[in-house]
Short mmCIF file of C-alpha atoms in Angstrom, two decimals:
data_model
loop_
_atom_site.label_atom_id
_atom_site.label_comp_id
_atom_site.label_asym_id
_atom_site.label_seq_id
_atom_site.Cartn_x
_atom_site.Cartn_y
_atom_site.Cartn_z
CA MET A 1 0.00 0.00 0.00
CA LYS A 2 2.82 2.38 0.84
CA GLY A 3 4.45 1.79 -2.50
CA GLY A 4 1.15 2.44 -4.19
CA GLN A 5 1.36 6.13 -3.31
CA LYS A 6 4.56 6.71 -5.28
CA LYS A 7 4.66 7.77 -8.90
CA PRO A 8 5.64 4.75 -11.01
CA SER A 9 9.27 4.79 -12.11
CA LYS A 10 10.20 4.32 -15.75
CA PRO A 11 11.55 0.77 -15.22
CA GLU A 12 8.32 -0.20 -13.43
CA GLU A 13 6.24 1.32 -16.20
CA ALA A 14 8.30 -0.44 -18.86
CA SER A 15 7.98 -3.73 -16.97
CA ALA A 16 4.22 -3.28 -16.64
CA PHE A 17 3.91 -2.51 -20.33
CA ALA A 18 6.07 -5.54 -21.21
CA GLN A 19 3.82 -7.74 -19.09
CA THR A 20 0.75 -6.27 -20.76
CA ALA A 21 2.25 -6.82 -24.19
CA ALA A 22 3.12 -10.42 -23.29
CA SER A 23 -0.42 -11.13 -22.20
CA ALA A 24 -1.64 -9.48 -25.39
CA ALA A 25 0.15 -12.15 -27.40
CA ALA A 26 -2.49 -14.71 -26.41
CA PRO A 27 -4.82 -15.75 -29.25
CA SER A 28 -7.88 -14.14 -27.66
CA VAL A 29 -6.14 -10.79 -27.11
CA ALA A 30 -5.33 -8.25 -29.78
CA VAL A 31 -1.70 -7.38 -30.43
CA PRO A 32 -0.79 -3.70 -30.81
CA PRO A 33 0.35 -2.92 -34.36
CA ALA A 34 3.85 -1.78 -35.12
CA SER A 35 4.59 1.94 -35.20
CA GLY A 36 3.63 3.70 -38.40
CA MET A 37 0.84 1.20 -39.25
CA ILE A 38 -2.12 3.31 -38.09
CA GLU A 39 -4.75 3.23 -40.80
CA PRO A 40 -8.44 4.19 -40.62
CA LEU A 41 -10.96 1.35 -40.28
CA PRO A 42 -14.64 1.06 -41.25
CA ALA A 43 -17.19 2.45 -38.81
CA LEU A 44 -18.59 0.06 -36.23
CA ARG A 45 -22.17 1.04 -37.04
CA GLU A 46 -21.68 0.05 -40.68
CA ALA A 47 -20.23 -3.36 -39.84
CA ALA A 48 -22.34 -6.50 -39.64
CA ALA A 49 -23.23 -7.65 -36.13
CA SER A 50 -21.06 -10.77 -36.53
CA GLU A 51 -17.99 -8.65 -37.37
CA ARG A 52 -18.34 -5.91 -34.74
CA GLN A 53 -16.36 -7.68 -32.01
CA SER A 54 -13.34 -8.29 -34.25
CA LEU A 55 -13.58 -4.73 -35.64
CA PHE A 56 -13.83 -3.38 -32.08
CA MET A 57 -10.64 -5.29 -31.25
CA ARG A 58 -8.83 -3.87 -34.28
CA LYS A 59 -9.86 -0.36 -33.31
CA LEU A 60 -8.45 -0.97 -29.84
CA GLN A 61 -5.16 -1.90 -31.54
CA ILE A 62 -5.03 1.57 -33.11
CA CYS A 63 -5.60 3.21 -29.73
CA TRP A 64 -2.69 1.31 -28.16
CA HIS A 65 -0.33 3.79 -29.80
CA VAL A 66 0.80 6.55 -27.42
CA LEU A 67 1.77 9.44 -29.68
CA ASP A 68 4.14 12.32 -28.97
CA PHE A 69 2.30 15.61 -28.36
CA SER A 70 5.42 17.62 -27.51
CA ASP A 71 5.70 18.41 -31.23
CA THR A 72 2.39 19.57 -32.70
CA LEU A 73 3.58 18.93 -36.27
CA LYS A 74 4.60 15.34 -35.63
CA SER A 75 2.28 12.42 -36.59
CA VAL A 76 -0.64 14.75 -37.34
CA ARG A 77 -2.48 12.15 -39.45
CA GLU A 78 -2.00 9.35 -36.88
CA LYS A 79 -3.20 11.61 -34.08
CA GLU A 80 -6.40 12.44 -35.94
CA ILE A 81 -7.07 8.77 -36.80
CA LYS A 82 -6.63 7.78 -33.14
CA ARG A 83 -8.85 10.65 -31.97
CA GLN A 84 -11.64 9.65 -34.36
CA THR A 85 -11.28 6.00 -33.35
CA LEU A 86 -11.50 6.84 -29.65
CA MET A 87 -14.60 8.95 -30.26
CA GLU A 88 -16.20 6.04 -32.09
CA LEU A 89 -15.38 3.61 -29.28
CA VAL A 90 -16.91 6.00 -26.74
CA ASP A 91 -20.10 6.30 -28.80
CA PHE A 92 -20.27 2.52 -29.21
CA ILE A 93 -20.02 1.85 -25.46
CA GLN A 94 -22.40 4.70 -24.60
CA SER A 95 -25.07 3.68 -27.10
CA GLY A 96 -25.13 0.05 -25.90
CA SER A 97 -25.27 -1.15 -29.51
CA GLY A 98 -23.89 -4.51 -28.50
CA LYS A 99 -22.48 -6.20 -25.44
CA ILE A 100 -18.72 -6.59 -25.86
CA THR A 101 -17.05 -9.91 -25.06
CA GLU A 102 -14.81 -10.56 -22.06
CA SER A 103 -11.71 -10.62 -24.24
CA CYS A 104 -12.65 -7.21 -25.67
CA GLN A 105 -13.24 -5.85 -22.17
CA GLU A 106 -9.84 -7.11 -21.04
CA GLU A 107 -8.12 -5.61 -24.05
CA MET A 108 -9.95 -2.31 -23.61
CA ILE A 109 -8.78 -1.96 -20.00
CA LYS A 110 -5.22 -2.79 -21.10
CA MET A 111 -5.44 -0.13 -23.81
CA VAL A 112 -6.73 2.39 -21.27
CA SER A 113 -3.87 1.47 -18.92
CA ALA A 114 -1.29 1.91 -21.66
CA ASN A 115 -2.57 5.43 -22.33
CA ILE A 116 -3.26 6.88 -18.90
CA PHE A 117 -0.76 5.15 -16.59
CA ARG A 118 2.46 7.07 -17.11
CA CYS A 119 5.16 8.90 -15.19
CA LEU A 120 3.80 12.28 -14.22
CA PRO A 121 6.13 15.20 -14.97
CA PRO A 122 7.98 16.54 -11.93
CA ALA A 123 6.86 19.80 -10.34
CA SER A 124 8.67 22.97 -11.39
CA HIS A 125 10.78 23.14 -8.22
CA GLU A 126 11.85 19.51 -8.79
CA ASN A 127 13.06 20.38 -12.28
CA THR A 128 15.12 23.40 -11.27
CA GLY A 129 16.26 22.28 -7.83
CA GLN A 130 14.98 25.58 -6.41
CA GLU A 131 13.07 25.91 -3.20
CA ALA A 132 9.45 24.85 -3.55
CA ALA A 133 7.09 27.76 -4.20
CA ASP A 134 3.74 28.23 -2.52
CA PRO A 135 1.35 25.68 -4.16
CA GLU A 136 -1.41 28.33 -4.16
CA GLU A 137 0.72 30.57 -6.40
CA GLU A 138 1.90 27.92 -8.87
CA GLU A 139 0.41 27.71 -12.36
CA PRO A 140 -0.89 24.20 -13.18
CA CYS A 141 1.03 22.21 -15.80
CA LEU A 142 -1.47 21.15 -18.48
CA GLU A 143 -1.09 17.75 -20.15
CA PRO A 144 -0.22 18.22 -23.87
CA ALA A 145 -1.75 14.83 -24.79
CA TRP A 146 -5.13 15.81 -23.32
CA PRO A 147 -7.01 15.59 -26.69
CA HIS A 148 -6.43 11.82 -26.56
CA LEU A 149 -6.37 11.34 -22.79
CA GLN A 150 -9.78 12.95 -22.39
CA LEU A 151 -11.33 10.46 -24.79
CA VAL A 152 -9.60 7.52 -23.09
CA TYR A 153 -10.94 8.67 -19.71
CA GLU A 154 -14.39 9.13 -21.25
CA LEU A 155 -14.24 5.58 -22.63
CA LEU A 156 -13.31 4.20 -19.20
CA LEU A 157 -16.08 6.21 -17.54
CA ARG A 158 -18.71 5.00 -20.02
CA TYR A 159 -17.57 1.42 -19.51
CA VAL A 160 -17.81 1.69 -15.71
CA VAL A 161 -21.27 3.32 -15.67
CA SER A 162 -22.74 1.16 -18.46
CA SER A 163 -25.60 -1.07 -17.41
CA ASP A 164 -24.13 -3.74 -19.72
CA THR A 165 -20.94 -3.94 -17.65
CA ASP A 166 -21.01 -7.00 -15.40
CA THR A 167 -19.11 -6.22 -12.19
CA LYS A 168 -18.19 -9.89 -11.71
CA VAL A 169 -16.34 -9.79 -15.04
CA ALA A 170 -15.08 -6.19 -14.84
CA LYS A 171 -13.49 -6.62 -11.40
CA ARG A 172 -10.97 -9.03 -12.94
CA TYR A 173 -9.53 -6.13 -14.94
CA ILE A 174 -10.40 -3.17 -12.70
CA ASP A 175 -8.57 -4.74 -9.78
CA HIS A 176 -6.59 -3.39 -6.80
CA SER A 177 -3.52 -2.75 -8.93
CA PHE A 178 -5.59 -0.73 -11.41
CA VAL A 179 -7.20 1.29 -8.60
CA LEU A 180 -3.81 2.09 -7.03
CA LYS A 181 -2.44 3.35 -10.34
CA LEU A 182 -5.60 5.40 -10.80
CA LEU A 183 -5.05 6.98 -7.38
CA ASP A 184 -1.43 7.78 -8.28
CA LEU A 185 -2.72 9.91 -11.15
CA PHE A 186 -4.53 12.24 -8.73
CA ASP A 187 -1.17 13.96 -8.29
CA SER A 188 -1.45 15.25 -11.87
CA GLU A 189 -1.20 19.03 -12.08
CA ASP A 190 -3.83 19.15 -14.84
CA PRO A 191 -7.20 19.97 -13.19
CA ARG A 192 -9.09 18.51 -16.16
CA GLU A 193 -7.50 15.12 -15.58
CA ARG A 194 -8.17 15.21 -11.84
CA GLU A 195 -11.84 16.02 -12.51
CA TYR A 196 -12.20 12.90 -14.70
CA LEU A 197 -10.32 10.78 -12.16
CA LYS A 198 -12.62 12.00 -9.40
CA THR A 199 -15.73 11.03 -11.35
CA ILE A 200 -14.35 7.64 -12.40
CA LEU A 201 -13.10 6.65 -8.94
CA HIS A 202 -16.42 7.68 -7.41
CA ARG A 203 -18.26 5.48 -9.91
CA VAL A 204 -15.86 2.58 -9.30
CA TYR A 205 -16.46 2.93 -5.54
CA GLY A 206 -20.22 2.89 -6.08
CA LYS A 207 -20.27 -0.06 -8.52
CA PHE A 208 -17.55 -2.36 -7.17
CA MET A 209 -18.48 -2.95 -3.53
CA VAL A 210 -15.58 -5.37 -3.14
CA HIS A 211 -13.12 -2.49 -3.68
CA ARG A 212 -14.62 -0.06 -1.14
CA PRO A 213 -12.47 -0.86 1.93
CA PHE A 214 -9.37 -0.97 -0.25
CA ILE A 215 -10.10 2.43 -1.81
CA ARG A 216 -10.69 4.03 1.59
CA LYS A 217 -7.44 2.56 2.91
CA ALA A 218 -5.49 3.72 -0.16
CA ILE A 219 -6.84 7.28 0.15
CA ASN A 220 -5.96 7.16 3.84
CA ASN A 221 -2.35 6.32 2.94
CA ILE A 222 -2.17 9.19 0.44
CA PHE A 223 -3.29 11.57 3.20
CA PHE A 224 -0.69 10.20 5.63
CA ARG A 225 2.10 10.70 3.13
CA PHE A 226 0.88 14.22 2.34
CA ILE A 227 0.56 15.24 6.02
CA TYR A 228 3.73 13.73 7.44
CA GLU A 229 6.14 13.62 4.48
CA THR A 230 5.61 15.80 1.42
CA GLU A 231 2.88 18.43 2.12
CA ARG A 232 2.58 18.53 -1.68
CA HIS A 233 -0.15 16.77 -3.63
CA SER A 234 -2.34 18.14 -6.39
CA GLY A 235 -5.41 15.99 -5.81
CA ILE A 236 -6.23 16.28 -2.10
CA GLY A 237 -9.29 18.42 -2.84
CA GLU A 238 -10.68 15.94 -5.37
CA LEU A 239 -10.10 12.98 -3.03
CA LEU A 240 -11.93 14.85 -0.27
CA GLU A 241 -14.85 15.49 -2.62
CA ILE A 242 -15.14 11.74 -3.17
CA LEU A 243 -14.93 11.14 0.56
CA GLY A 244 -17.64 13.72 1.21
CA SER A 245 -20.04 11.60 -0.82
CA ILE A 246 -18.80 8.38 0.80
CA ILE A 247 -19.22 9.76 4.34
CA ASN A 248 -22.73 10.88 3.46
CA GLY A 249 -23.58 7.23 2.82
CA PHE A 250 -22.13 5.81 6.05
CA ALA A 251 -24.62 3.69 7.99
CA LEU A 252 -25.38 4.31 11.65
CA PRO A 253 -24.15 3.48 14.19
CA MET A 254 -20.85 4.55 12.68
CA LYS A 255 -18.07 1.96 12.57
CA GLU A 256 -14.98 2.46 14.71
CA GLU A 257 -12.90 2.33 11.50
CA HIS A 258 -14.62 5.49 10.24
CA LYS A 259 -14.14 7.32 13.54
CA LEU A 260 -10.43 6.48 13.46
CA PHE A 261 -10.25 7.80 9.91
CA LEU A 262 -11.71 11.11 11.14
CA ALA A 263 -9.25 11.38 14.03
CA ARG A 264 -6.11 10.12 12.29
CA ALA A 265 -6.47 11.40 8.73
CA LEU A 266 -9.10 14.13 8.30
CA LEU A 267 -8.36 16.25 11.38
CA PRO A 268 -4.55 16.23 10.80
CA LEU A 269 -5.23 17.54 7.27
CA HIS A 270 -5.68 20.93 8.97
CA LYS A 271 -1.96 20.96 9.73
CA PRO A 272 -0.26 21.38 6.29
CA LYS A 273 0.44 24.89 5.09
CA PRO A 274 -1.56 24.64 1.80
CA VAL A 275 -4.80 23.74 3.66
CA GLY A 276 -6.48 26.69 1.94
CA LEU A 277 -6.41 24.78 -1.36
CA TYR A 278 -8.72 22.04 -0.09
CA HIS A 279 -10.28 23.49 3.07
CA GLN A 280 -13.78 23.81 1.59
CA GLN A 281 -13.90 20.08 0.79
CA LEU A 282 -12.28 19.17 4.12
CA SER A 283 -14.75 21.29 6.05
CA TYR A 284 -17.64 19.56 4.26
CA CYS A 285 -16.31 16.11 5.22
CA ILE A 286 -15.87 17.15 8.85
CA ALA A 287 -19.39 18.61 8.97
CA GLN A 288 -20.78 15.37 7.49
CA PHE A 289 -19.27 13.37 10.34
CA VAL A 290 -20.81 15.64 12.99
CA GLU A 291 -24.20 15.65 11.27
CA LYS A 292 -24.10 11.85 11.08
CA ASP A 293 -23.07 11.42 14.72
CA PHE A 294 -23.39 14.52 16.93
CA LYS A 295 -21.29 12.84 19.63
CA LEU A 296 -18.23 13.41 17.42
CA ALA A 297 -18.52 17.20 17.86
CA ASP A 298 -16.25 17.19 20.92
CA THR A 299 -13.58 15.17 19.03
CA VAL A 300 -13.76 17.52 16.05
CA ILE A 301 -13.60 20.76 18.07
CA ARG A 302 -10.65 19.52 20.13
CA GLY A 303 -8.97 18.43 16.91
CA LEU A 304 -9.41 21.92 15.45
CA LEU A 305 -7.96 23.47 18.60
CA LYS A 306 -4.98 21.09 18.43
CA TYR A 307 -4.07 22.26 14.92
CA TRP A 308 -5.11 25.89 15.38
CA PRO A 309 -2.66 28.17 13.52
CA LEU A 310 -0.48 30.50 15.58
CA THR A 311 0.94 32.88 12.97
CA ASN A 312 -1.20 32.39 9.85
CA CYS A 313 -4.20 34.72 9.91
CA GLN A 314 -5.68 33.37 6.66
CA LYS A 315 -5.79 29.84 8.09
CA GLU A 316 -7.29 31.16 11.31
CA VAL A 317 -10.18 32.76 9.43
CA LEU A 318 -10.80 29.41 7.70
CA PHE A 319 -10.76 27.61 11.05
CA LEU A 320 -13.28 30.06 12.53
CA GLY A 321 -15.63 29.47 9.60
CA GLU A 322 -15.35 25.70 10.00
CA LEU A 323 -15.83 26.01 13.76
CA GLU A 324 -19.13 27.79 13.20
CA GLU A 325 -20.32 24.98 10.90
CA VAL A 326 -19.44 22.35 13.50
CA LEU A 327 -21.08 24.30 16.33
CA GLU A 328 -24.27 24.50 14.23
CA ALA A 329 -24.59 20.70 14.59
CA THR A 330 -23.33 20.51 18.20
CA GLN A 331 -25.67 19.47 21.00
CA PRO A 332 -25.50 20.99 24.54
CA ALA A 333 -23.85 17.94 26.14
CA GLU A 334 -20.98 17.88 23.63
CA PHE A 335 -20.64 21.68 23.81
CA GLN A 336 -20.14 21.52 27.59
CA ARG A 337 -17.26 19.05 27.21
CA CYS A 338 -15.13 21.38 25.10
CA MET A 339 -16.41 24.91 25.79
CA VAL A 340 -13.60 25.95 28.17
CA PRO A 341 -10.64 25.39 25.79
CA LEU A 342 -12.83 26.51 22.89
CA PHE A 343 -13.63 29.95 24.31
CA ARG A 344 -10.09 30.47 25.54
CA GLN A 345 -9.10 30.24 21.88
CA VAL A 346 -12.01 32.46 20.80
CA ALA A 347 -10.87 35.05 23.36
CA ARG A 348 -7.40 35.08 21.79
CA CYS A 349 -9.01 35.52 18.37
CA LEU A 350 -11.06 38.49 19.61
CA ASN A 351 -7.86 40.42 20.39
CA SER A 352 -5.49 38.86 17.80
CA SER A 353 -2.58 40.86 19.21
CA HIS A 354 -0.04 38.22 18.20
CA PHE A 355 -0.67 38.87 14.49
CA GLN A 356 -0.22 42.58 15.01
CA ILE A 357 3.10 42.19 16.82
CA ALA A 358 4.50 39.48 14.56
CA LYS A 359 3.66 41.32 11.37
CA CYS A 360 4.83 44.73 12.50
CA LEU A 361 8.09 43.40 13.91
CA GLN A 362 8.69 41.81 10.53
CA ASN A 363 8.00 45.11 8.79
CA ALA A 364 10.27 46.89 11.26
CA GLN A 365 13.07 44.47 10.46
CA GLU A 366 12.56 44.88 6.71
CA GLU A 367 12.73 48.67 7.06
CA ARG A 368 15.81 48.32 9.33
CA ILE A 369 14.17 50.04 12.27
CA GLN A 370 16.07 49.48 15.48
CA LEU A 371 13.57 48.06 17.95
CA ASN A 372 15.54 49.53 20.84
CA SER A 373 14.73 53.00 19.53
CA ILE A 374 10.99 52.39 19.85
CA SER A 375 9.62 53.68 23.11
CA MET A 376 7.47 51.05 24.79
CA ASP A 377 5.35 53.83 26.33
CA MET A 378 4.16 55.02 22.92
CA PRO A 379 0.79 53.69 21.65
CA PHE A 380 1.35 50.96 19.09
CA MET A 381 0.03 51.88 15.62
CA PRO A 382 -0.17 48.90 13.25
CA CYS A 383 0.60 49.19 9.56
CA TRP A 384 -2.13 48.73 6.92
CA SER A 385 -1.23 45.13 6.06
CA CYS A 386 -1.36 44.14 9.74
CA SER A 387 -4.65 45.98 10.17
CA LEU A 388 -6.17 43.80 7.48
CA ALA A 389 -4.94 40.61 9.18
CA ILE A 390 -6.28 41.59 12.60
CA THR A 391 -9.61 42.80 11.30
CA LYS A 392 -10.25 39.52 9.48
CA VAL A 393 -9.64 37.31 12.52
CA ALA A 394 -11.31 39.51 15.16
CA GLU A 395 -14.37 40.24 13.01
CA ARG A 396 -14.77 36.56 12.06
CA ALA A 397 -14.63 35.56 15.74
CA LEU A 398 -17.25 38.17 16.67
CA PHE A 399 -19.53 36.96 13.87
CA LEU A 400 -20.08 33.76 15.89
CA TRP A 401 -22.59 35.74 17.97
CA ASN A 402 -24.71 36.28 14.85
CA ASN A 403 -25.59 32.58 14.91
CA GLU A 404 -28.72 31.89 16.96
CA HIS A 405 -27.83 28.27 17.76
CA ILE A 406 -24.39 29.22 19.04
CA VAL A 407 -25.84 32.08 21.11
CA SER A 408 -28.34 29.65 22.66
CA LEU A 409 -25.50 27.25 23.58
CA ILE A 410 -23.56 30.15 25.12
CA ALA A 411 -26.64 31.35 27.01
CA GLN A 412 -27.10 27.92 28.61
CA ASN A 413 -23.47 27.98 29.80
CA ARG A 414 -22.95 31.72 30.30
CA THR A 415 -21.60 31.34 33.84
CA LEU A 416 -18.51 29.62 32.40
CA VAL A 417 -18.25 31.32 28.99
CA LEU A 418 -18.55 34.99 29.99
CA PRO A 419 -15.72 34.99 32.59
CA ILE A 420 -13.40 33.47 29.98
CA ILE A 421 -13.99 36.08 27.27
CA PHE A 422 -14.92 39.13 29.37
CA GLU A 423 -11.36 40.46 29.55
CA ALA A 424 -10.94 40.15 25.78
CA LEU A 425 -14.16 42.09 25.20
CA GLU A 426 -13.10 44.87 27.60
CA LYS A 427 -9.67 45.17 25.98
CA ASN A 428 -11.28 45.55 22.56
CA ILE A 429 -13.61 48.28 23.80
CA GLN A 430 -10.83 50.16 25.58
CA SER A 431 -8.01 49.96 23.08
CA HIS A 432 -8.90 48.33 19.74
CA TRP A 433 -8.04 50.68 16.89
CA ASN A 434 -10.55 49.28 14.38
CA GLN A 435 -14.04 50.81 14.48
CA ALA A 436 -15.78 47.75 12.98
CA VAL A 437 -14.30 45.42 15.58
CA HIS A 438 -15.07 47.97 18.32
CA GLY A 439 -18.72 48.17 17.21
CA LEU A 440 -19.14 44.39 17.01
CA THR A 441 -17.56 43.99 20.46
CA VAL A 442 -20.04 46.51 21.92
CA ASN A 443 -22.89 44.46 20.44
CA VAL A 444 -21.58 41.19 21.92
CA ARG A 445 -21.08 42.89 25.28
CA LYS A 446 -24.70 44.11 25.13
CA ILE A 447 -25.91 40.55 24.39
CA PHE A 448 -24.26 39.27 27.56
CA GLN A 449 -25.53 42.23 29.59
CA GLU A 450 -29.12 41.53 28.52
CA MET A 451 -28.62 37.80 28.97
CA ASP A 452 -27.62 38.02 32.65
CA ALA A 453 -27.10 41.49 34.13
CA GLU A 454 -26.06 40.15 37.55
CA LEU A 455 -23.37 37.87 36.08
CA PHE A 456 -22.16 40.68 33.83
CA GLU A 457 -21.75 43.05 36.79
CA GLU A 458 -19.88 40.37 38.75
CA CYS A 459 -17.47 39.82 35.82
CA GLN A 460 -17.05 43.57 35.53
CA ARG A 461 -16.23 43.83 39.24
CA GLN A 462 -13.69 40.99 39.08
CA TYR A 463 -12.10 42.53 35.99
CA ALA A 464 -11.81 45.91 37.75
CA GLU A 465 -10.17 44.20 40.75
CA ARG A 466 -7.67 42.39 38.51
CA GLU A 467 -6.84 45.60 36.70
CA ALA A 468 -6.37 47.49 39.98
CA LYS A 469 -4.13 44.70 41.28
CA ALA A 470 -2.12 44.70 38.05
CA LYS A 471 -1.75 48.48 38.22
CA GLU A 472 -0.62 48.25 41.85
CA LEU A 473 1.98 45.60 40.94
CA GLU A 474 3.21 47.74 38.06
CA GLU A 475 3.58 50.79 40.33
CA GLN A 476 5.42 48.66 42.87
CA ARG A 477 7.71 47.33 40.15
CA GLU A 478 8.52 50.85 38.93
CA LEU A 479 9.15 51.96 42.52
CA ASN A 480 11.56 49.06 43.06
CA TRP A 481 13.44 49.93 39.88
CA LYS A 482 13.62 53.57 40.95
CA ARG A 483 15.08 52.58 44.33
CA LEU A 484 17.63 50.33 42.61
CA ALA A 485 18.62 53.17 40.29
CA GLU A 486 19.02 55.56 43.22
CA ALA A 487 21.08 52.98 45.13
CA ALA A 488 23.27 52.36 42.10
CA ALA A 489 23.79 56.11 41.64
CA GLN A 490 24.69 56.52 45.33
CA ASN A 491 27.17 53.62 45.17
CA GLY A 492 28.71 55.15 42.07
CA ALA A 493 29.10 58.53 43.75
CA ASP A 494 30.72 56.91 46.82
CA MET A 495 33.20 55.05 44.61
CA VAL A 496 34.18 58.27 42.79
CA SER A 497 34.70 60.19 46.05
CA ALA A 498 36.78 57.33 47.46
#
């Protein structure tokens, strides 16, 4: 299984092709013609019913040829003949004009394999040896042979979904090895290819029940390798789309295997840096689990908190959006289990001071500002780029109080929630520079005040006591430093006079 996640090497591909060619030498299997022998054949619709199977086999022979698309002027005639032949094969399978024999099915899958299973080109940073760029900023590498590949994928799709396809026969050719190679192709940079692969694998999962556990396990292994080794894979989003549909069909009560998949594979997918590329699909899968079994809400929320970003404001906004979706499906009992660590994190999001400091220190370093020259008594004024980062996180956190279900959960547990976030709310009102965040904070504060005026006043009193104590400690600290300075000055004067 582990080896199945690697791109096939050229020797392996050559060996696989040699094995395919050897099996093709059997009397019942068509043999690919020699290079340069591609000639057009009569149309299948015009052939007599008794000759269609042999003509179908001969047309498959033409499609065995993998032509070079790196040069657009090379083999133009052969490319067009193969394209027309593939289109005819697709129409023949789609129309259901005649049920093809087992030998034709076997040869067709071998022809498909010869065309689509190939070494994927390395990523741009692998070619140049340079440091890997941000995957979100990279331009996808489009497959030059797509005019033929698209038709081959379409032929495979039509074969899989056809009502004439007998799964007992087809599973001999669409076996575990075929599925693994299909999954390897999800790393293709061409989004058109990944879209076809997604549709085909989903149909294979639906039609071949015997392959379902294997497919889930193979996808699981791809995720593990992506999370803990490479953090680079082009098809994570498409695989998650397939899983979203699979999870939707899970029976209840949910198997332990599926719960482990959530905890060990899906939740850790929040960790990699390029999570923004597939977060929408990941969030949907997570929400499906909670909707299926509300008891998983505590596991999911704690998992989100475990992988919560510390210095990436864009990821934090995504996490807050996902958190709201999960809380929508959370019941009071599960909410109570995780509300303390949850609202400690929400309180940090309300202030978001760490983004402000981290970003502005970076800007200060870039502009070669000596930090020692900055007076710590001066009010800190963030730059525009930092303002944007803070506003996004703080506003998104405050938007949680626009959700009626979340507000009702908070209201039921206000005696624990309000003391946790009260200080963050007060700090925003007293010192937050952004008017939008200030206004939203006032609204949230008002909600709590109307919810339980007595509790609010108690929190306000405790906050005032803590602030007074902190101020007293600060004054005492300054007084101690002043005494030390005076003592040091006196000692220095005594030493000079001596």
